[in-house]
CSV table of C-alpha atoms in Angstrom, one decimal:
chain,number,residue,atom,x,y,z
A,1,MET,CA,-2.8,-16.8,14.3
A,2,SER,CA,-3.4,-18.8,11.1
A,3,LEU,CA,-6.3,-20.9,10.1
A,4,SER,CA,-6.5,-23.2,7.1
A,5,PRO,CA,-8.0,-21.7,3.9
A,6,SER,CA,-11.0,-23.3,2.2
A,7,THR,CA,-9.8,-25.6,-0.5
A,8,HIS,CA,-9.7,-24.1,-4.1
A,9,THR,CA,-11.2,-20.8,-3.0
A,10,VAL,CA,-10.9,-18.3,-5.8
A,11,ILE,CA,-10.3,-14.6,-5.1
A,12,ASN,CA,-10.6,-11.5,-7.3
A,13,ILE,CA,-9.0,-8.3,-6.1
A,14,ALA,CA,-9.7,-4.6,-6.8
A,15,GLY,CA,-7.4,-2.3,-4.9
A,16,CYS,CA,-3.8,-1.5,-4.2
A,17,CYS,CA,-0.8,-3.7,-3.6
A,18,ILE,CA,-1.7,-4.2,0.1
A,19,SER,CA,-4.6,-6.4,-0.9
A,20,ARG,CA,-2.5,-8.4,-3.3
A,21,ASP,CA,0.3,-8.7,-0.8
A,22,VAL,CA,-2.0,-10.4,1.7
A,23,PHE,CA,-1.6,-13.5,-0.5
A,24,SER,CA,1.7,-12.9,-2.2
A,25,MET,CA,3.6,-12.5,1.1
A,26,HIS,CA,2.7,-16.2,1.7
A,27,GLU,CA,3.8,-19.3,0.0
A,28,ASN,CA,1.5,-20.4,-2.8
A,29,ASP,CA,-0.7,-17.3,-2.2
A,30,GLY,CA,-1.7,-18.7,1.2
A,31,GLY,CA,-3.5,-21.6,-0.4
A,32,TYR,CA,-5.9,-19.4,-2.5
A,33,LYS,CA,-6.2,-18.9,-6.2
A,34,VAL,CA,-6.0,-15.2,-7.1
A,35,ALA,CA,-7.7,-15.1,-10.4
A,36,ARG,CA,-7.9,-11.5,-11.5
A,37,TYR,CA,-6.4,-8.3,-9.9
A,38,ILE,CA,-7.0,-4.8,-11.0
A,39,SER,CA,-5.0,-1.9,-9.6
A,40,ALA,CA,-3.8,1.6,-10.5
A,41,PHE,CA,-7.4,2.6,-11.3
A,42,SER,CA,-9.8,5.1,-9.8
A,43,PRO,CA,-13.1,3.8,-8.5
A,44,LEU,CA,-14.4,7.3,-8.9
A,45,LEU,CA,-13.9,7.2,-12.7
A,46,VAL,CA,-15.0,3.8,-13.8
A,47,PHE,CA,-18.2,5.0,-15.3
A,48,ASP,CA,-16.9,8.2,-16.8
A,49,LYS,CA,-16.2,8.5,-20.6
A,50,GLY,CA,-13.0,6.8,-21.5
A,51,LEU,CA,-10.4,7.0,-24.3
A,52,THR,CA,-10.6,5.1,-27.6
A,53,ILE,CA,-7.1,3.8,-28.1
A,54,ASP,CA,-5.6,2.0,-31.1
A,55,GLU,CA,-5.2,-1.3,-29.4
A,56,GLU,CA,-2.6,-2.8,-31.8
A,57,THR,CA,-0.3,0.2,-31.7
A,58,PHE,CA,-0.7,0.6,-27.9
A,59,TRP,CA,0.3,-3.0,-27.1
A,60,ALA,CA,3.1,-3.0,-29.7
A,61,GLU,CA,4.7,0.1,-28.1
A,62,ASP,CA,7.7,-0.9,-26.1
A,63,THR,CA,7.4,0.5,-22.6
A,64,SER,CA,9.5,-2.0,-20.7
A,65,CYS,CA,11.8,0.8,-19.5
A,66,LEU,CA,8.9,2.7,-18.0
A,67,CYS,CA,6.7,0.1,-16.3
A,68,SER,CA,5.8,-3.6,-16.1
A,69,ASN,CA,3.3,-5.2,-18.4
A,70,PHE,CA,1.0,-5.4,-15.4
A,71,LEU,CA,1.0,-1.6,-14.9
A,72,LYS,CA,0.7,-1.0,-18.6
A,73,ARG,CA,-2.5,-3.2,-18.6
A,74,CYS,CA,-3.8,-1.2,-15.5
A,75,PHE,CA,-3.1,2.1,-17.3
A,76,HIS,CA,-5.0,0.8,-20.4
A,77,GLN,CA,-8.0,-0.4,-18.3
A,78,ASP,CA,-8.2,2.8,-16.3
A,79,THR,CA,-8.1,5.1,-19.4
A,80,THR,CA,-10.5,3.0,-21.4
A,81,ARG,CA,-12.8,2.3,-18.4
A,82,THR,CA,-12.6,-1.5,-18.9
A,83,SER,CA,-11.3,-2.4,-15.4
A,84,LEU,CA,-14.5,-3.8,-14.0
A,85,ASN,CA,-15.4,-5.5,-17.2
A,86,TRP,CA,-12.1,-7.3,-17.3
A,87,LEU,CA,-12.5,-8.2,-13.6
A,88,SER,CA,-15.9,-9.7,-14.2
A,89,LYS,CA,-14.7,-12.1,-16.9
A,90,THR,CA,-13.6,-14.6,-14.3
A,91,CYS,CA,-16.0,-15.8,-11.6
A,92,ALA,CA,-14.6,-15.9,-8.1
A,93,ASP,CA,-15.9,-17.0,-4.7
A,94,TYR,CA,-14.9,-13.7,-3.1
A,95,ILE,CA,-13.7,-10.3,-4.1
A,96,LEU,CA,-11.3,-8.3,-1.9
A,97,LEU,CA,-11.5,-4.5,-2.1
A,98,ASP,CA,-9.7,-1.6,-0.5
A,99,SER,CA,-9.9,2.2,-0.7
A,100,ALA,CA,-6.2,3.0,-1.2
A,101,PRO,CA,-6.6,4.1,-4.9
A,102,LEU,CA,-8.4,7.2,-3.6
A,103,ARG,CA,-5.1,8.6,-2.3
A,104,LYS,CA,-3.8,9.3,-5.8
A,105,PRO,CA,-4.4,12.6,-7.7
A,106,ILE,CA,-6.5,12.8,-10.9
A,107,TYR,CA,-4.9,13.7,-14.2
A,108,GLU,CA,-6.9,15.7,-16.7
A,109,LEU,CA,-6.1,15.3,-20.4
A,110,GLU,CA,-6.4,18.0,-23.1
A,111,ASN,CA,-9.7,16.5,-24.3
A,112,GLY,CA,-11.2,16.8,-20.8
A,113,ILE,CA,-10.9,13.0,-20.0
A,114,LEU,CA,-9.9,12.3,-16.4
A,115,CYS,CA,-7.7,9.4,-15.4
A,116,TYR,CA,-5.9,7.9,-12.4
A,117,GLY,CA,-3.0,10.0,-11.3
A,118,ASP,CA,-0.2,7.4,-11.5
A,119,ASN,CA,2.7,6.6,-13.8
A,120,LYS,CA,2.9,10.0,-15.5
A,121,LYS,CA,6.0,8.8,-17.4
A,122,LEU,CA,4.0,6.2,-19.2
A,123,LEU,CA,1.2,8.8,-19.9
A,124,ASP,CA,3.6,11.3,-21.3
A,125,HIS,CA,5.3,8.6,-23.4
A,126,MET,CA,2.0,7.5,-24.9
A,127,ALA,CA,1.0,11.1,-25.6
A,128,SER,CA,4.3,11.7,-27.3
A,129,LYS,CA,3.5,8.8,-29.7
A,130,GLY,CA,0.0,10.3,-30.4
A,131,LEU,CA,-1.8,7.4,-28.8
A,132,ILE,CA,-3.6,9.5,-26.2
A,133,PRO,CA,-4.1,13.2,-25.5
A,134,ARG,CA,-1.6,15.2,-23.5
A,135,HIS,CA,-1.8,15.7,-19.8
A,136,VAL,CA,-2.7,19.3,-19.0
A,137,LYS,CA,-3.7,19.4,-15.4
A,138,THR,CA,-3.3,17.5,-12.1
A,139,HIS,CA,-6.1,17.6,-9.6
A,140,PRO,CA,-5.8,16.7,-5.9
A,141,CYS,CA,-7.3,13.4,-4.7
A,142,ASP,CA,-10.2,15.2,-3.1
A,143,PHE,CA,-11.0,17.0,-6.3
A,144,PHE,CA,-14.6,15.9,-6.5
A,145,GLY,CA,-15.6,16.9,-3.0
A,146,GLU,CA,-17.3,14.5,-0.5
A,147,GLU,CA,-20.8,14.7,-1.9
A,148,GLU,CA,-19.7,13.9,-5.4
A,149,MET,CA,-17.3,11.2,-4.2
A,150,ASP,CA,-20.1,9.6,-2.3
A,151,LEU,CA,-22.3,9.4,-5.4
A,152,ARG,CA,-19.5,7.9,-7.4
A,153,LEU,CA,-18.5,5.4,-4.8
A,154,LYS,CA,-22.2,4.3,-4.5
A,155,LYS,CA,-22.2,3.6,-8.3
A,156,TYR,CA,-19.0,1.7,-7.9
A,157,ALA,CA,-20.4,-0.3,-5.0
A,158,ASP,CA,-23.6,-1.1,-7.0
A,159,ALA,CA,-21.4,-2.5,-9.8
A,160,ILE,CA,-19.6,-4.8,-7.3
A,161,LEU,CA,-23.0,-5.9,-5.9
A,162,ALA,CA,-24.2,-6.7,-9.4
A,163,SER,CA,-21.6,-9.5,-9.5
A,164,TYR,CA,-21.2,-10.5,-5.9
A,165,ARG,CA,-23.4,-11.0,-2.9
A,166,PRO,CA,-22.5,-9.0,0.2
A,167,ASP,CA,-21.2,-12.2,1.9
A,168,GLN,CA,-18.8,-12.6,-1.0
A,169,ILE,CA,-17.3,-9.2,-0.6
A,170,ILE,CA,-14.3,-8.5,1.7
A,171,LEU,CA,-13.3,-4.9,2.5
A,172,LEU,CA,-9.8,-4.3,3.8
A,173,GLU,CA,-9.1,-1.2,5.9
A,174,VAL,CA,-5.8,0.4,5.0
A,175,LYS,CA,-4.0,3.3,6.6
A,176,TYR,CA,-0.9,5.3,6.1
A,177,LYS,CA,1.8,4.5,8.7
A,178,GLU,CA,4.1,7.2,10.1
A,179,THR,CA,6.9,4.9,11.2
A,180,TYR,CA,8.8,1.9,9.8
A,181,TYR,CA,11.1,-0.8,11.0
A,182,ARG,CA,14.5,-1.7,9.6
A,183,HIS,CA,15.7,-5.2,10.0
A,184,ASP,CA,19.4,-4.5,9.5
A,185,ASP,CA,19.8,-2.3,12.5
A,186,ASN,CA,16.6,-3.2,14.5
A,187,GLY,CA,15.7,0.5,14.2
A,188,LEU,CA,12.4,2.4,14.2
A,189,TYR,CA,12.3,5.4,11.9
A,190,ARG,CA,9.8,8.0,10.8
A,191,PHE,CA,8.6,8.5,7.2
A,192,ARG,CA,8.9,12.0,5.8
A,193,LYS,CA,5.6,13.8,5.9
A,194,VAL,CA,4.2,14.3,2.4
A,195,ASN,CA,0.6,15.7,2.9
A,196,ARG,CA,-0.2,12.3,4.4
A,197,GLU,CA,-3.1,13.7,6.5
A,198,SER,CA,-5.2,14.7,3.5
A,199,LEU,CA,-4.4,11.5,1.6
A,200,GLY,CA,-5.2,9.4,4.6
A,201,LYS,CA,-8.5,11.3,5.1
A,202,ASN,CA,-9.5,10.4,1.5
A,203,ILE,CA,-8.7,6.7,2.1
A,204,ALA,CA,-10.7,6.7,5.3
A,205,PHE,CA,-13.6,8.5,3.7
A,206,GLY,CA,-13.7,5.9,0.9
A,207,PHE,CA,-13.5,3.0,3.3
A,208,ASN,CA,-16.4,4.4,5.4
A,209,LYS,CA,-18.6,5.0,2.4
A,210,LEU,CA,-17.9,1.5,0.9
A,211,CYS,CA,-18.8,0.0,4.3
A,212,GLU,CA,-22.1,2.0,4.1
A,213,HIS,CA,-22.8,1.1,0.4
A,214,LEU,CA,-21.7,-2.6,0.7
A,215,LYS,CA,-23.8,-3.3,3.7
A,216,GLY,CA,-23.4,-6.9,5.0
A,217,CYS,CA,-19.9,-7.3,3.5
A,218,HIS,CA,-17.0,-8.7,5.5
A,219,VAL,CA,-14.6,-6.1,7.0
A,220,ILE,CA,-11.0,-6.6,8.0
A,221,PRO,CA,-10.1,-3.7,10.3
A,222,MET,CA,-6.6,-2.2,10.7
A,223,PRO,CA,-5.0,-3.3,14.0
A,224,GLU,CA,-3.3,-0.7,16.2
A,225,HIS,CA,0.5,-0.4,16.3
A,226,VAL,CA,1.0,-1.8,12.7
A,227,ILE,CA,4.2,-0.1,11.2
A,228,GLY,CA,5.9,0.0,7.8
A,229,ASP,CA,8.7,-2.4,6.8
A,230,PHE,CA,11.8,-1.0,5.2
A,231,GLU,CA,12.7,-4.4,3.7
A,232,HIS,CA,9.2,-4.9,2.1
A,233,LYS,CA,9.6,-6.5,-1.3
A,234,GLY,CA,8.0,-3.4,-2.8
A,235,GLY,CA,10.3,-1.0,-1.1
A,236,PRO,CA,9.7,1.3,1.9
A,237,SER,CA,6.3,3.0,1.8
A,238,PRO,CA,3.7,4.1,4.4
A,239,LEU,CA,1.5,1.4,2.8
A,240,HIS,CA,4.0,-1.4,3.0
A,241,TYR,CA,3.6,-3.1,6.3
A,242,VAL,CA,5.5,-5.5,8.5
A,243,VAL,CA,4.9,-9.2,7.9
A,244,GLU,CA,2.8,-9.5,11.1
A,245,TYR,CA,0.1,-7.5,9.4
A,246,TYR,CA,-0.1,-9.8,6.3
A,247,ASP,CA,-0.3,-12.9,8.5
A,248,TYR,CA,-3.2,-11.2,10.4
A,249,ALA,CA,-5.0,-10.3,7.2
A,250,LEU,CA,-4.7,-13.8,5.7
A,251,ALA,CA,-5.9,-15.3,9.0
A,252,CYS,CA,-9.0,-13.1,8.7
A,253,ILE,CA,-9.7,-14.2,5.2
A,254,ASN,CA,-9.2,-17.8,6.3
A,255,LEU,CA,-11.8,-17.2,9.0
A,256,ILE,CA,-14.2,-15.4,6.6
A,257,THR,CA,-14.1,-18.3,4.1
A,258,GLN,CA,-15.2,-20.7,6.9
A,259,GLY,CA,-18.7,-19.3,6.6
A,260,LEU,CA,-19.2,-18.6,10.3
A,261,PRO,CA,-22.2,-16.6,11.6
A,262,ILE,CA,-21.4,-12.9,11.2
A,263,GLU,CA,-21.3,-12.1,14.9
A,264,GLU,CA,-18.9,-15.0,15.7
A,265,GLU,CA,-16.8,-14.0,12.7
A,266,ARG,CA,-16.5,-10.4,13.9
A,267,SER,CA,-15.6,-11.5,17.4
A,268,GLN,CA,-12.8,-13.8,16.2
A,269,ILE,CA,-11.5,-11.1,13.8
A,270,HIS,CA,-11.4,-8.7,16.8
A,271,VAL,CA,-9.2,-11.3,18.7
A,272,LEU,CA,-6.9,-11.7,15.7
A,273,ALA,CA,-6.6,-7.9,15.4
A,274,ARG,CA,-5.7,-7.7,19.1
A,275,GLN,CA,-3.0,-10.4,18.7
A,276,CYS,CA,-1.5,-8.6,15.6
A,277,SER,CA,-1.5,-5.3,17.6
A,278,GLU,CA,0.4,-6.9,20.5
A,279,LEU,CA,2.9,-8.5,18.1
A,280,CYS,CA,3.6,-5.1,16.4
A,281,LYS,CA,3.7,-3.4,19.8
A,282,GLU,CA,6.3,-5.9,21.0
A,283,LYS,CA,8.4,-5.4,17.8
A,284,GLN,CA,8.5,-1.6,18.5
A,285,LYS,CA,9.4,-2.2,22.2
A,286,LYS,CA,12.4,-4.3,21.1
A,287,SER,CA,13.6,-1.9,18.4
A,288,ILE,CA,15.9,1.1,18.8
A,289,SER,CA,13.9,4.3,18.3
A,290,TYR,CA,15.4,6.9,15.9
A,291,LEU,CA,12.1,8.7,15.5
A,292,ASN,CA,13.7,12.0,16.5
A,293,LEU,CA,16.0,11.8,13.5
A,294,ASN,CA,13.1,12.2,11.0
A,295,TYR,CA,15.0,9.8,8.8
A,296,ASP,CA,13.5,8.9,5.4
A,297,PRO,CA,14.9,6.4,3.0
A,298,ALA,CA,14.4,8.7,0.1
A,299,GLN,CA,16.6,11.4,1.6
A,300,ARG,CA,19.5,9.1,2.4
A,301,PRO,CA,21.3,11.4,5.0
A,302,ILE,CA,24.4,10.3,6.8
A,303,ARG,CA,24.3,6.6,7.5
A,304,HIS,CA,23.4,5.9,11.1
A,305,LEU,CA,26.7,4.2,11.9
A,306,GLN,CA,25.9,4.2,15.6
A,307,THR,CA,23.3,1.5,14.9
A,308,LYS,CA,25.9,-0.8,13.4
A,309,THR,CA,26.9,-2.3,16.6
A,310,ALA,CA,29.4,-4.8,15.3
A,311,TYR,CA,31.1,-2.1,13.1
A,312,CYS,CA,31.4,0.3,16.0
A,313,PHE,CA,32.7,-2.4,18.4
A,314,TYR,CA,35.5,-3.5,16.1
A,315,ARG,CA,36.4,0.1,15.2
A,316,MET,CA,36.5,0.8,19.0
A,317,LEU,CA,38.9,-2.2,19.5
A,318,SER,CA,41.1,-0.9,16.7
A,319,HIS,CA,41.3,2.6,18.3
A,320,MET,CA,41.9,1.0,21.7
A,321,ALA,CA,44.9,-0.8,20.3
A,322,LYS,CA,46.2,2.5,19.0
A,323,GLY,CA,45.6,4.2,22.3
A,324,LYS,CA,43.1,6.6,20.6
A,325,LEU,CA,39.8,5.5,22.2
A,326,LYS,CA,39.1,9.1,23.4
A,327,ASP,CA,39.5,10.4,19.8
A,328,PHE,CA,37.2,7.7,18.5
A,329,ALA,CA,34.5,8.5,21.1
A,330,LYS,CA,34.7,12.2,20.2
A,331,ILE,CA,34.2,11.5,16.5
A,332,ARG,CA,31.2,9.3,17.2
A,333,ARG,CA,29.7,11.9,19.4
A,334,ASP,CA,30.2,14.7,16.9
A,335,ARG,CA,28.7,12.7,14.1
A,336,TYR,CA,25.7,11.7,16.2
A,337,ARG,CA,25.1,15.4,17.1
A,338,SER,CA,25.3,16.4,13.5
A,339,MET,CA,22.6,13.9,12.5
A,340,LEU,CA,20.3,15.2,15.3
A,341,SER,CA,20.7,18.8,14.1
A,342,GLN,CA,19.7,18.0,10.5
């Protein structure tokens, strides 16, 4: 599925971790140079009035127990509305965008300023130090309504177009995934539902509007049958996919940077998407489905010992040696039934 990247191609990224992982999931960032990456910001708020923060005090404040320096920077850029300005300080051959930031709520501060609804612990800590106003209200991700969102996304798209030609812009389609794969037991499980329908709707709305406002940009569609990955380096999440997806997305970027005619590019991306879909479909076929258990890693219910084949096998041998195989089978059956009833 892979193609060779163009030598020394520089990429800037504005979006969530999915876009960054397209490169970081591969050795040496897949052969690209990721120059600047902004995340944990709202494209809907980049032109609103921001906060004036005492820079020296803000950066001197130790927040290592709350977040990484990267997320602290993202928080600062979002609240001061400097995300796009910081991104534009390094020229890049391409910019990679996604609409996943639109899934987050919007925080309102006591002075009326709005900010990206993430990392509330950091926000509350900074407010307790008097560096920013207190948080007073949380608005849902669709707070603005579709008409207002469209106007704000148009302004955001225009700002991107002021720095990049359409043929330098790559838009990545992202979607919430309902199921995920576990490597340790070759199992397929279902994520707990947390209002995913409305969040996914907001992401899809943003993607469609950015396609419309960034006419002529490159688009990497989401293949069918892609699932989440429990062992993803960022932890289990409906937006953390299996490695087959990242191989596909990088192959698409390798293709885009070849500078092919747009129709030929789209045709080849379609082929890559179909290949990725088949790989993910095959992975699901070979896995053991536990979708009826509604298992979620955050809930940590009874461990699914029936998936630990080796463990069960040796326990079975132990009970056989003691002449208690029937008792062992009854215990296993009862535990399995108890999990199904949860």
